């Protein structure tokens, strides 16, 4: 993601920076896109097809009236990438989800991530262990389920078929039951039979194949193989965070019958994203993805207004606490930065590492401030610091540290706005003409 995204963002930036565009510069752009896609392990035939489509639309067909060549080229690159990486968004039918896949692909982790994701949406969810091949598997599922406070079922006799039957009864009133199956080294008959028998009992509404992104374009073969054996309804690509081949895996999967439904983007429980090709490509190109940003903020229980304040750089100490807590829930702000139109920024390391204990203390400190101080922290001088420290039972250094962190965060937040306005104002103008919506 990072590789593909940084390369494509640079490409768009250089397109915006050129004084004029002609046929030669379009050809150069196509050459560059080809290089980027091949380096991301996108299959050659798909890459060639995409290049050919762009060439045809931009150089051979008439440019739609009212658009410049530059605007038309950028819009066509966007459209063709969306088409390469899956076209339409495919929603999840969450009632009974079965996760299948080879050893170590990320099934169990992803099962708990989906459970957490649905729980955050207010659904009643249960996890079921159907993996009794690997002795440590039930314990792994139990620990994950307990961590996110979700009900689970593990069969006392290690019988996957009984586990399936029993859990269907136990959780019949639940919105979603997620079944984690056993992995294998390869797609063999034994695995196929087990999955088939389990599916007959469960009658899943989704059979999701879990594939790690680092296998790149080979994902197509695996997806088709599983499809023949187990009739998968969707794909989850995991470990998207650790490879430059994610684009290849996505493109390869998009050519199969099953659509990609989720991306695993890290090891933590919240590192899961429902896959939406349009939003994804929008982000890749630096157009931003406000919808996902706001959804993530909502999942982290941050108010929409607060999320907008973070990006706008307008906030006082009054909001500070909520935001610091929100950021730690939301994960590194760098992830938010990727969803904003413009360049990715990274938040200063020390802000990301603020510990919970410290935040509790800061809360007390802020409570000892006057309303005026909270709204306008600039007025807090040495004597006020002394009073606040005394009133909150903390040290003066601690008050100073809080104020320094607040300033840093505010400066960073202002930077977001500055960069958007400076580097990407021309891009935003173009995007507006294409009907992209920006709330800020
Ligand atoms: N970085 C990263 N690591 C992941 C992701 N998803 C899973 N992992 C890691 O991949 C490893 C294997 O994950 P599991 O969930 O145990 O895989 P599994 O498919 O259940 O494995 P078996 O049950 O043995 O077949 C674990 O160390 C996970 O933390 C992801 O999206 N990103
Ligand atoms: Mg597992």
PDB file of C-alpha atoms in Angstrom, residues 45 160 214 268 274 302 368 376 401 416:
ATOM      1  CA  UNK A  45      -1.645  -8.819 -18.985  1.00  0.00           C
ATOM      2  CA  UNK A 160     -15.322 -29.462  14.458  1.00  0.00           C
ATOM      3  CA  UNK A 214       2.757 -11.018   0.074  1.00  0.00           C
ATOM      4  CA  UNK A 268      -3.752  -5.171  15.999  1.00  0.00           C
ATOM      5  CA  UNK A 274     -13.748  -3.059   4.691  1.00  0.00           C
ATOM      6  CA  UNK A 302     -14.604  10.180  18.254  1.00  0.00           C
ATOM      7  CA  UNK A 368      -7.780  22.286  37.569  1.00  0.00           C
ATOM      8  CA  UNK A 376      -6.987  29.885  25.439  1.00  0.00           C
ATOM      9  CA  UNK A 401       4.852  18.879  29.496  1.00  0.00           C
ATOM     10  CA  UNK A 416      -2.345  19.175   7.616  1.00  0.00           C
TER      11      UNK A 416
END
